[in-house]
mmCIF file of C-alpha atoms in Angstrom:
data_model
loop_
_atom_site.group_PDB
_atom_site.id
_atom_site.type_symbol
_atom_site.label_atom_id
_atom_site.label_comp_id
_atom_site.label_asym_id
_atom_site.label_seq_id
_atom_site.Cartn_x
_atom_site.Cartn_y
_atom_site.Cartn_z
ATOM 1 C CA MET A 1 6.430 -49.000 -46.948
ATOM 2 C CA VAL A 2 5.697 -47.875 -50.499
ATOM 3 C CA GLY A 3 6.823 -44.295 -51.185
ATOM 4 C CA ILE A 4 6.379 -41.720 -53.917
ATOM 5 C CA LYS A 5 9.695 -42.778 -55.489
ATOM 6 C CA ASP A 6 8.397 -46.331 -55.879
ATOM 7 C CA VAL A 7 5.281 -45.059 -57.624
ATOM 8 C CA ALA A 8 7.370 -42.808 -59.889
ATOM 9 C CA ALA A 9 9.682 -45.685 -60.821
ATOM 10 C CA ARG A 10 6.759 -47.995 -61.608
ATOM 11 C CA ALA A 11 5.100 -45.300 -63.752
ATOM 12 C CA GLY A 12 8.340 -44.252 -65.486
ATOM 13 C CA VAL A 13 8.151 -40.612 -64.392
ATOM 14 C CA SER A 14 9.989 -38.340 -61.971
ATOM 15 C CA PRO A 15 8.921 -38.204 -58.292
ATOM 16 C CA ALA A 16 7.842 -34.572 -58.826
ATOM 17 C CA THR A 17 5.579 -35.568 -61.723
ATOM 18 C CA ALA A 18 4.159 -38.470 -59.717
ATOM 19 C CA SER A 19 3.409 -36.123 -56.819
ATOM 20 C CA ARG A 20 1.665 -33.598 -59.058
ATOM 21 C CA ALA A 21 -0.419 -36.322 -60.706
ATOM 22 C CA LEU A 22 -1.523 -37.748 -57.354
ATOM 23 C CA ASN A 23 -2.455 -34.304 -56.067
ATOM 24 C CA GLY A 24 -4.681 -33.470 -59.040
ATOM 25 C CA HIS A 25 -2.361 -30.953 -60.717
ATOM 26 C CA LEU A 26 -3.877 -29.804 -64.005
ATOM 27 C CA HIS A 27 -0.708 -29.578 -66.092
ATOM 28 C CA ILE A 28 -0.080 -33.295 -66.386
ATOM 29 C CA SER A 29 -0.680 -35.225 -69.578
ATOM 30 C CA PRO A 30 -3.568 -37.748 -69.422
ATOM 31 C CA ALA A 31 -1.166 -40.597 -70.269
ATOM 32 C CA LYS A 32 1.240 -39.769 -67.434
ATOM 33 C CA ARG A 33 -1.587 -39.198 -64.966
ATOM 34 C CA ALA A 34 -3.124 -42.562 -65.853
ATOM 35 C CA ALA A 35 0.246 -44.307 -65.499
ATOM 36 C CA VAL A 36 0.848 -42.766 -62.080
ATOM 37 C CA LEU A 37 -2.647 -43.579 -60.797
ATOM 38 C CA GLN A 38 -2.359 -47.165 -62.015
ATOM 39 C CA ALA A 39 1.063 -47.524 -60.401
ATOM 40 C CA ALA A 40 -0.167 -46.082 -57.102
ATOM 41 C CA GLU A 41 -3.133 -48.420 -57.000
ATOM 42 C CA SER A 42 -1.166 -51.516 -57.966
ATOM 43 C CA LEU A 43 1.471 -50.780 -55.291
ATOM 44 C CA GLY A 44 -1.104 -49.881 -52.654
ATOM 45 C CA TYR A 45 0.481 -46.454 -52.182
ATOM 46 C CA ARG A 46 -0.978 -44.146 -49.528
ATOM 47 C CA PRO A 47 0.507 -40.677 -48.826
ATOM 48 C CA ASP A 48 1.896 -40.063 -45.371
ATOM 49 C CA ALA A 49 -0.877 -38.599 -43.230
ATOM 50 C CA VAL A 50 1.501 -36.210 -41.459
ATOM 51 C CA SER A 51 2.925 -34.722 -44.629
ATOM 52 C CA THR A 52 -0.532 -34.157 -46.051
ATOM 53 C CA ALA A 53 -1.640 -32.464 -42.832
ATOM 54 C CA VAL A 54 -4.796 -34.560 -42.617
ATOM 55 C CA PRO A 55 -5.899 -35.359 -39.060
ATOM 56 C CA ARG A 56 -6.519 -38.992 -38.147
ATOM 57 C CA LYS A 57 -8.798 -40.884 -35.780
ATOM 58 C CA ARG A 58 -12.055 -39.617 -37.232
ATOM 59 C CA ASP A 59 -14.196 -42.687 -36.692
ATOM 60 C CA LYS A 60 -17.276 -40.465 -36.344
ATOM 61 C CA THR A 61 -16.659 -39.057 -39.816
ATOM 62 C CA VAL A 62 -18.366 -40.601 -42.857
ATOM 63 C CA GLY A 63 -17.180 -40.070 -46.412
ATOM 64 C CA VAL A 64 -19.966 -39.454 -48.934
ATOM 65 C CA LEU A 65 -19.013 -39.717 -52.612
ATOM 66 C CA LEU A 66 -21.760 -38.289 -54.822
ATOM 67 C CA ALA A 67 -21.756 -38.116 -58.597
ATOM 68 C CA ARG A 68 -23.290 -34.626 -58.636
ATOM 69 C CA GLN A 69 -23.924 -32.970 -55.309
ATOM 70 C CA GLY A 70 -25.260 -29.818 -56.988
ATOM 71 C CA SER A 71 -27.930 -31.501 -59.137
ATOM 72 C CA PRO A 72 -31.530 -31.478 -57.841
ATOM 73 C CA PHE A 73 -31.326 -35.251 -57.297
ATOM 74 C CA GLY A 74 -27.865 -35.094 -55.718
ATOM 75 C CA ALA A 75 -28.824 -32.201 -53.432
ATOM 76 C CA THR A 76 -31.948 -34.004 -52.189
ATOM 77 C CA LEU A 77 -29.991 -37.213 -51.588
ATOM 78 C CA HIS A 78 -27.160 -35.318 -49.871
ATOM 79 C CA ARG A 79 -29.501 -33.514 -47.467
ATOM 80 C CA ALA A 80 -31.181 -36.780 -46.449
ATOM 81 C CA ILE A 81 -27.864 -38.560 -45.849
ATOM 82 C CA GLU A 82 -26.277 -35.691 -43.948
ATOM 83 C CA ALA A 83 -29.313 -35.037 -41.728
ATOM 84 C CA THR A 84 -29.616 -38.721 -40.811
ATOM 85 C CA LEU A 85 -25.918 -38.999 -39.958
ATOM 86 C CA ALA A 86 -25.950 -35.761 -37.959
ATOM 87 C CA ALA A 87 -28.896 -36.975 -35.879
ATOM 88 C CA GLU A 88 -26.708 -39.908 -34.773
ATOM 89 C CA GLY A 89 -23.640 -37.750 -34.062
ATOM 90 C CA TYR A 90 -21.755 -38.411 -37.300
ATOM 91 C CA LEU A 91 -20.106 -35.837 -39.559
ATOM 92 C CA ALA A 92 -20.533 -36.211 -43.322
ATOM 93 C CA MET A 93 -17.501 -35.353 -45.467
ATOM 94 C CA VAL A 94 -19.204 -34.878 -48.846
ATOM 95 C CA CYS A 95 -17.171 -35.172 -52.065
ATOM 96 C CA SER A 96 -18.740 -34.381 -55.452
ATOM 97 C CA THR A 97 -17.036 -36.404 -58.190
ATOM 98 C CA HIS A 98 -18.793 -34.704 -61.145
ATOM 99 C CA THR A 99 -18.770 -38.154 -62.819
ATOM 100 C CA GLU A 100 -14.998 -37.782 -63.414
ATOM 101 C CA PRO A 101 -12.959 -40.956 -62.725
ATOM 102 C CA GLU A 102 -9.761 -39.059 -61.890
ATOM 103 C CA ARG A 103 -11.578 -36.840 -59.411
ATOM 104 C CA GLU A 104 -13.220 -39.883 -57.818
ATOM 105 C CA ASN A 105 -9.846 -41.626 -57.459
ATOM 106 C CA ALA A 106 -8.311 -38.502 -55.931
ATOM 107 C CA TYR A 107 -11.085 -38.288 -53.338
ATOM 108 C CA VAL A 108 -10.726 -41.982 -52.522
ATOM 109 C CA ARG A 109 -6.999 -41.560 -51.910
ATOM 110 C CA ARG A 110 -7.651 -38.625 -49.579
ATOM 111 C CA LEU A 111 -10.401 -40.432 -47.701
ATOM 112 C CA LEU A 112 -8.173 -43.474 -47.213
ATOM 113 C CA ASP A 113 -5.757 -41.245 -45.285
ATOM 114 C CA ILE A 114 -8.466 -40.477 -42.742
ATOM 115 C CA GLU A 115 -9.669 -43.152 -40.352
ATOM 116 C CA LEU A 116 -13.265 -42.908 -41.448
ATOM 117 C CA GLY A 117 -16.116 -44.733 -39.830
ATOM 118 C CA GLY A 118 -17.569 -45.627 -43.231
ATOM 119 C CA VAL A 119 -18.313 -44.481 -46.768
ATOM 120 C CA ILE A 120 -21.489 -43.982 -48.821
ATOM 121 C CA ILE A 121 -20.967 -44.040 -52.591
ATOM 122 C CA ARG A 122 -23.248 -42.986 -55.399
ATOM 123 C CA PRO A 123 -21.102 -44.261 -58.311
ATOM 124 C CA SER A 124 -19.700 -41.800 -60.798
ATOM 125 C CA SER A 125 -18.866 -42.687 -64.385
ATOM 126 C CA SER A 126 -17.934 -46.359 -64.098
ATOM 127 C CA LEU A 127 -19.448 -49.179 -62.059
ATOM 128 C CA ALA A 128 -16.176 -51.101 -62.422
ATOM 129 C CA LEU A 129 -14.282 -48.147 -60.923
ATOM 130 C CA ALA A 130 -16.809 -47.927 -58.088
ATOM 131 C CA ALA A 131 -16.313 -51.631 -57.325
ATOM 132 C CA ARG A 132 -12.520 -51.233 -57.259
ATOM 133 C CA ASN A 133 -12.708 -48.220 -54.961
ATOM 134 C CA ALA A 134 -15.145 -49.996 -52.655
ATOM 135 C CA ALA A 135 -12.696 -52.896 -52.437
ATOM 136 C CA ARG A 136 -9.953 -50.458 -51.431
ATOM 137 C CA PHE A 137 -12.086 -49.143 -48.570
ATOM 138 C CA GLU A 138 -13.039 -52.650 -47.492
ATOM 139 C CA ARG A 139 -9.378 -53.717 -47.385
ATOM 140 C CA ALA A 140 -8.743 -50.756 -45.090
ATOM 141 C CA GLY A 141 -11.556 -51.930 -42.798
ATOM 142 C CA VAL A 142 -13.954 -49.177 -43.856
ATOM 143 C CA PRO A 143 -17.549 -50.358 -44.492
ATOM 144 C CA VAL A 144 -19.182 -49.188 -47.720
ATOM 145 C CA VAL A 145 -22.815 -48.665 -48.686
ATOM 146 C CA PHE A 146 -23.821 -47.911 -52.272
ATOM 147 C CA VAL A 147 -26.825 -45.708 -52.857
ATOM 148 C CA GLU A 148 -29.058 -45.317 -55.971
ATOM 149 C CA THR A 149 -26.640 -47.230 -58.216
ATOM 150 C CA ALA A 150 -24.450 -50.200 -57.340
ATOM 151 C CA PRO A 151 -21.986 -52.536 -59.086
ATOM 152 C CA PRO A 152 -23.429 -56.027 -59.608
ATOM 153 C CA THR A 153 -20.868 -57.674 -57.287
ATOM 154 C CA GLY A 154 -23.048 -57.912 -54.187
ATOM 155 C CA LYS A 155 -19.971 -57.521 -51.967
ATOM 156 C CA CYS A 156 -21.142 -54.272 -50.326
ATOM 157 C CA SER A 157 -24.458 -53.207 -48.894
ATOM 158 C CA GLN A 158 -26.642 -51.140 -51.187
ATOM 159 C CA VAL A 159 -29.863 -49.161 -51.247
ATOM 160 C CA THR A 160 -31.401 -48.855 -54.695
ATOM 161 C CA THR A 161 -34.740 -48.498 -56.481
ATOM 162 C CA ASP A 162 -36.398 -51.199 -58.584
ATOM 163 C CA ASN A 163 -35.867 -49.210 -61.782
ATOM 164 C CA TYR A 164 -36.915 -52.088 -64.032
ATOM 165 C CA ALA A 165 -40.283 -52.431 -62.291
ATOM 166 C CA GLY A 166 -40.719 -48.660 -62.414
ATOM 167 C CA GLY A 167 -40.143 -48.611 -66.173
ATOM 168 C CA ARG A 168 -42.671 -51.382 -66.665
ATOM 169 C CA GLU A 169 -45.264 -49.597 -64.542
ATOM 170 C CA ALA A 170 -44.737 -46.329 -66.411
ATOM 171 C CA ILE A 171 -45.600 -47.862 -69.790
ATOM 172 C CA GLN A 172 -48.447 -49.906 -68.320
ATOM 173 C CA HIS A 173 -49.936 -46.730 -66.836
ATOM 174 C CA LEU A 174 -49.708 -44.806 -70.115
ATOM 175 C CA TYR A 175 -51.239 -47.794 -71.927
ATOM 176 C CA ASP A 176 -54.102 -47.945 -69.414
ATOM 177 C CA LEU A 177 -54.790 -44.264 -70.092
ATOM 178 C CA GLY A 178 -55.284 -45.109 -73.755
ATOM 179 C CA HIS A 179 -51.879 -44.209 -75.191
ATOM 180 C CA ARG A 180 -50.418 -46.491 -77.846
ATOM 181 C CA ASN A 181 -47.787 -44.334 -79.611
ATOM 182 C CA ILE A 182 -45.305 -43.572 -76.836
ATOM 183 C CA GLY A 183 -41.903 -41.918 -76.944
ATOM 184 C CA ILE A 184 -39.050 -42.622 -74.511
ATOM 185 C CA LEU A 185 -36.495 -39.938 -73.673
ATOM 186 C CA VAL A 186 -33.272 -41.399 -72.263
ATOM 187 C CA LYS A 187 -29.792 -39.899 -72.278
ATOM 188 C CA GLY A 188 -27.084 -42.135 -73.717
ATOM 189 C CA TRP A 189 -29.235 -45.214 -74.348
ATOM 190 C CA ASP A 190 -27.309 -48.230 -75.564
ATOM 191 C CA GLN A 191 -29.000 -51.611 -75.288
ATOM 192 C CA ARG A 192 -25.567 -53.260 -75.375
ATOM 193 C CA ALA A 193 -24.476 -51.405 -72.231
ATOM 194 C CA HIS A 194 -24.275 -52.966 -68.792
ATOM 195 C CA GLY A 195 -27.613 -53.296 -67.096
ATOM 196 C CA GLY A 196 -26.703 -51.843 -63.720
ATOM 197 C CA ARG A 197 -27.383 -48.207 -64.559
ATOM 198 C CA PRO A 198 -30.802 -46.824 -63.535
ATOM 199 C CA GLY A 199 -31.624 -45.382 -66.965
ATOM 200 C CA PHE A 200 -30.816 -48.673 -68.668
ATOM 201 C CA MET A 201 -33.050 -50.615 -66.293
ATOM 202 C CA ARG A 202 -35.924 -48.127 -66.650
ATOM 203 C CA VAL A 203 -35.859 -48.401 -70.439
ATOM 204 C CA SER A 204 -35.480 -52.181 -70.285
ATOM 205 C CA GLY A 205 -38.581 -52.427 -68.124
ATOM 206 C CA ALA A 206 -40.463 -50.031 -70.390
ATOM 207 C CA LEU A 207 -39.597 -51.976 -73.541
ATOM 208 C CA ASP A 208 -40.494 -55.328 -71.974
ATOM 209 C CA ALA A 209 -43.867 -53.915 -70.925
ATOM 210 C CA ALA A 210 -44.443 -52.594 -74.437
ATOM 211 C CA ARG A 211 -43.688 -56.031 -75.897
ATOM 212 C CA ASP A 212 -46.097 -57.705 -73.492
ATOM 213 C CA LEU A 213 -48.790 -55.163 -74.404
ATOM 214 C CA GLY A 214 -48.238 -55.624 -78.141
ATOM 215 C CA ILE A 215 -47.083 -52.041 -78.825
ATOM 216 C CA ALA A 216 -43.310 -52.568 -79.101
ATOM 217 C CA ASP A 217 -43.322 -51.399 -82.730
ATOM 218 C CA ARG A 218 -45.029 -48.156 -81.695
ATOM 219 C CA ILE A 219 -42.360 -47.108 -79.185
ATOM 220 C CA ALA A 220 -39.898 -44.417 -80.320
ATOM 221 C CA ILE A 221 -36.652 -43.728 -78.423
ATOM 222 C CA SER A 222 -34.772 -40.418 -78.527
ATOM 223 C CA SER A 223 -31.346 -40.579 -76.862
ATOM 224 C CA ASP A 224 -28.558 -39.050 -78.945
ATOM 225 C CA MET A 225 -28.945 -35.334 -78.251
ATOM 226 C CA PRO A 226 -26.173 -33.340 -76.484
ATOM 227 C CA GLY A 227 -26.569 -31.352 -73.270
ATOM 228 C CA GLU A 228 -27.268 -31.960 -69.599
ATOM 229 C CA ARG A 229 -30.582 -33.467 -68.630
ATOM 230 C CA PHE A 230 -32.893 -30.450 -68.954
ATOM 231 C CA ASP A 231 -31.355 -29.283 -72.250
ATOM 232 C CA PHE A 232 -31.198 -32.874 -73.447
ATOM 233 C CA GLY A 233 -34.910 -33.267 -72.699
ATOM 234 C CA ARG A 234 -35.782 -30.180 -74.780
ATOM 235 C CA ARG A 235 -33.691 -31.311 -77.737
ATOM 236 C CA ALA A 236 -34.692 -34.972 -77.568
ATOM 237 C CA MET A 237 -38.385 -34.037 -77.392
ATOM 238 C CA ARG A 238 -38.046 -31.744 -80.392
ATOM 239 C CA GLN A 239 -36.307 -34.468 -82.402
ATOM 240 C CA LEU A 240 -39.013 -36.935 -81.416
ATOM 241 C CA LEU A 241 -41.690 -34.549 -82.704
ATOM 242 C CA ILE A 242 -39.831 -34.280 -86.022
ATOM 243 C CA ASP A 243 -39.232 -38.026 -86.421
ATOM 244 C CA THR A 244 -42.464 -39.522 -85.062
ATOM 245 C CA ARG A 245 -46.069 -39.064 -86.133
ATOM 246 C CA GLY A 246 -49.076 -39.780 -83.976
ATOM 247 C CA LEU A 247 -47.208 -39.521 -80.698
ATOM 248 C CA THR A 248 -49.535 -38.898 -77.722
ATOM 249 C CA ALA A 249 -47.299 -39.556 -74.687
ATOM 250 C CA VAL A 250 -43.661 -39.612 -73.599
ATOM 251 C CA PHE A 251 -41.858 -41.392 -70.782
ATOM 252 C CA ALA A 252 -38.771 -39.459 -69.634
ATOM 253 C CA THR A 253 -36.248 -41.494 -67.628
ATOM 254 C CA THR A 254 -35.548 -38.606 -65.206
ATOM 255 C CA ASP A 255 -37.594 -35.683 -63.935
ATOM 256 C CA MET A 256 -35.130 -33.154 -65.345
ATOM 257 C CA ILE A 257 -35.486 -34.715 -68.800
ATOM 258 C CA GLY A 258 -39.262 -34.607 -68.364
ATOM 259 C CA LEU A 259 -39.149 -30.913 -67.426
ATOM 260 C CA GLY A 260 -37.048 -30.259 -70.521
ATOM 261 C CA ALA A 261 -39.637 -32.093 -72.616
ATOM 262 C CA ILE A 262 -42.450 -29.945 -71.213
ATOM 263 C CA SER A 263 -40.416 -26.818 -71.980
ATOM 264 C CA CYS A 264 -40.011 -27.937 -75.603
ATOM 265 C CA LEU A 265 -43.707 -28.728 -75.950
ATOM 266 C CA HIS A 266 -44.613 -25.263 -74.674
ATOM 267 C CA GLU A 267 -42.174 -23.728 -77.162
ATOM 268 C CA GLU A 268 -43.853 -25.673 -79.949
ATOM 269 C CA GLY A 269 -47.263 -24.296 -78.931
ATOM 270 C CA MET A 270 -48.500 -27.640 -77.640
ATOM 271 C CA ASP A 271 -50.619 -28.078 -74.536
ATOM 272 C CA VAL A 272 -49.596 -30.558 -71.840
ATOM 273 C CA PRO A 273 -51.480 -32.806 -71.231
ATOM 274 C CA ARG A 274 -54.112 -32.131 -73.931
ATOM 275 C CA ASP A 275 -51.706 -32.538 -76.863
ATOM 276 C CA MET A 276 -49.054 -34.683 -75.151
ATOM 277 C CA SER A 277 -48.922 -36.547 -71.850
ATOM 278 C CA VAL A 278 -45.593 -36.567 -69.987
ATOM 279 C CA LEU A 279 -44.573 -39.098 -67.337
ATOM 280 C CA SER A 280 -41.055 -39.142 -65.855
ATOM 281 C CA PHE A 281 -38.990 -40.875 -63.158
ATOM 282 C CA ASP A 282 -37.434 -39.602 -59.894
ATOM 283 C CA GLY A 283 -39.881 -37.740 -57.697
ATOM 284 C CA LEU A 284 -37.961 -34.464 -57.344
ATOM 285 C CA PRO A 285 -39.752 -31.710 -55.373
ATOM 286 C CA LEU A 286 -39.033 -29.516 -58.394
ATOM 287 C CA GLY A 287 -41.568 -31.517 -60.411
ATOM 288 C CA GLU A 288 -44.416 -30.203 -58.265
ATOM 289 C CA MET A 289 -43.552 -26.630 -59.256
ATOM 290 C CA ALA A 290 -43.698 -27.208 -63.015
ATOM 291 C CA LEU A 291 -46.598 -25.960 -65.120
ATOM 292 C CA PRO A 292 -48.248 -28.366 -65.412
ATOM 293 C CA ALA A 293 -46.985 -30.337 -62.396
ATOM 294 C CA LEU A 294 -45.026 -33.407 -63.469
ATOM 295 C CA SER A 295 -46.411 -36.925 -63.180
ATOM 296 C CA THR A 296 -43.555 -39.181 -62.119
ATOM 297 C CA MET A 297 -42.445 -42.579 -60.887
ATOM 298 C CA SER A 298 -41.155 -41.473 -57.493
ATOM 299 C CA GLN A 299 -38.174 -43.364 -56.149
ATOM 300 C CA ARG A 300 -38.457 -41.621 -52.767
ATOM 301 C CA ILE A 301 -35.021 -40.009 -52.793
ATOM 302 C CA GLU A 302 -35.105 -38.865 -49.174
ATOM 303 C CA MET A 303 -35.972 -42.354 -47.944
ATOM 304 C CA MET A 304 -33.152 -43.749 -50.066
ATOM 305 C CA GLY A 305 -30.620 -41.411 -48.449
ATOM 306 C CA GLN A 306 -31.960 -41.989 -44.938
ATOM 307 C CA THR A 307 -31.910 -45.757 -45.407
ATOM 308 C CA ALA A 308 -28.340 -45.738 -46.763
ATOM 309 C CA ALA A 309 -27.121 -43.672 -43.799
ATOM 310 C CA ARG A 310 -28.845 -45.890 -41.221
ATOM 311 C CA LEU A 311 -27.543 -49.033 -42.921
ATOM 312 C CA LEU A 312 -23.986 -47.688 -42.817
ATOM 313 C CA ILE A 313 -24.349 -46.812 -39.123
ATOM 314 C CA ASP A 314 -25.463 -50.410 -38.500
ATOM 315 C CA HIS A 315 -22.273 -51.628 -40.186
ATOM 316 C CA MET A 316 -20.061 -49.178 -38.275
ATOM 317 C CA THR A 317 -21.560 -50.122 -34.908
ATOM 318 C CA GLY A 318 -21.387 -53.855 -35.598
ATOM 319 C CA ARG A 319 -25.157 -54.396 -35.668
ATOM 320 C CA MET A 320 -24.892 -55.449 -39.315
ATOM 321 C CA LYS A 321 -22.178 -57.986 -40.153
ATOM 322 C CA ARG A 322 -22.964 -59.006 -43.732
ATOM 323 C CA PRO A 323 -23.772 -57.093 -46.927
ATOM 324 C CA CYS A 324 -27.432 -56.193 -47.245
ATOM 325 C CA GLN A 325 -29.339 -55.242 -50.386
ATOM 326 C CA ILE A 326 -32.371 -53.011 -49.933
ATOM 327 C CA VAL A 327 -34.512 -52.352 -53.010
ATOM 328 C CA LEU A 328 -37.161 -49.653 -52.698
ATOM 329 C CA GLN A 329 -40.255 -49.873 -54.873
ATOM 330 C CA PRO A 330 -41.067 -46.726 -56.900
ATOM 331 C CA ARG A 331 -44.487 -45.162 -56.508
ATOM 332 C CA LEU A 332 -46.579 -43.619 -59.255
ATOM 333 C CA THR A 333 -47.203 -39.966 -58.390
ATOM 334 C CA LEU A 334 -49.946 -38.600 -60.620
ATOM 335 C CA ARG A 335 -50.129 -34.910 -61.378
ATOM 336 C CA GLU A 336 -51.387 -32.726 -64.213
ATOM 337 C CA SER A 337 -48.866 -33.615 -66.939
ATOM 338 C CA GLY A 338 -50.520 -36.985 -67.638
ATOM 339 C CA ALA A 339 -53.896 -37.526 -69.293
ATOM 340 C CA PRO A 340 -55.796 -40.237 -71.193
ATOM 341 C CA HIS A 341 -55.578 -40.581 -74.946
ATOM 342 C CA SER A 342 -58.966 -38.843 -75.118
ATOM 343 C CA HIS A 343 -57.063 -35.696 -74.049
ATOM 344 C CA SER A 344 -59.654 -34.922 -71.384
ATOM 345 C CA ARG A 345 -58.716 -31.865 -69.347
ATOM 346 C CA SER A 346 -60.969 -32.885 -66.455
ATOM 347 C CA ILE A 347 -59.226 -36.136 -65.505
ATOM 348 C CA GLN A 348 -59.149 -36.673 -61.729
ATOM 349 C CA TYR A 349 -56.622 -38.912 -59.984
#
């Protein structure tokens, strides 16, 4: 059996340092922590369940790894997953990774010490890391379901949204309303990046639609501003107003970015939708409370969480033997923040 001394020897550190690194101690250099984590994974090291005082035999417990449990999206997804599991007699052990790879790895190690019934993962910072961690659970006989975002391996079940189709529909809708000069607000856009991320797929669909409609050269993208999504939306919208003339509509790749854009437009003395139409993506309940209420491509977050939980239960009970991919279609939810290019205030949906 692999022990802490084996991990320490492989990493070239003392057993005490290896132990602190594996337990998330803050005062460890990034290089040493990385060496220890790599050594532990390569050796298949798992801490002794007795020494860590973690009870075993929890087959009615489900691990839920969420990128951001406290975000409006994460909270909505979490509630749907937990309620669905509870209705079937399962307990959700929710872990918020905060998009930090080291935190995600630490949670995975802890969860592997508990005989879980299964795991639901909304990937954190790296799809490659998510795939590796899923493989670790699968080797331990723990079924995995990805939700919202999934690595492109197809080895685990997943419940996602057709983000590409949603991006296409968003631009088509704005075009049908009469808009031709359209801005896109997306955090961290890089067309060279891997296509599995929701934001990437939404923008890809949007740009392909613009090309098909003959307005590709009239699309402006704002993506390089700092801040979390709401603050990013405010800053990216302001930069777009500075850099782009004739803009009449924006497509924000998340609702929080869209709400930030509306905030900026209000600060600039502009009326939404008379001076600028705003369409976003997610379908958060928060969007209904905005002034004006946010038009959005709804990916039905609650249904996504419910479906992921039921799919995992099917795997745990043996009703589902093979990986299953469920892709939900987004729905256009029209509210007051969108309007035709004529800027009519009386538009009815």
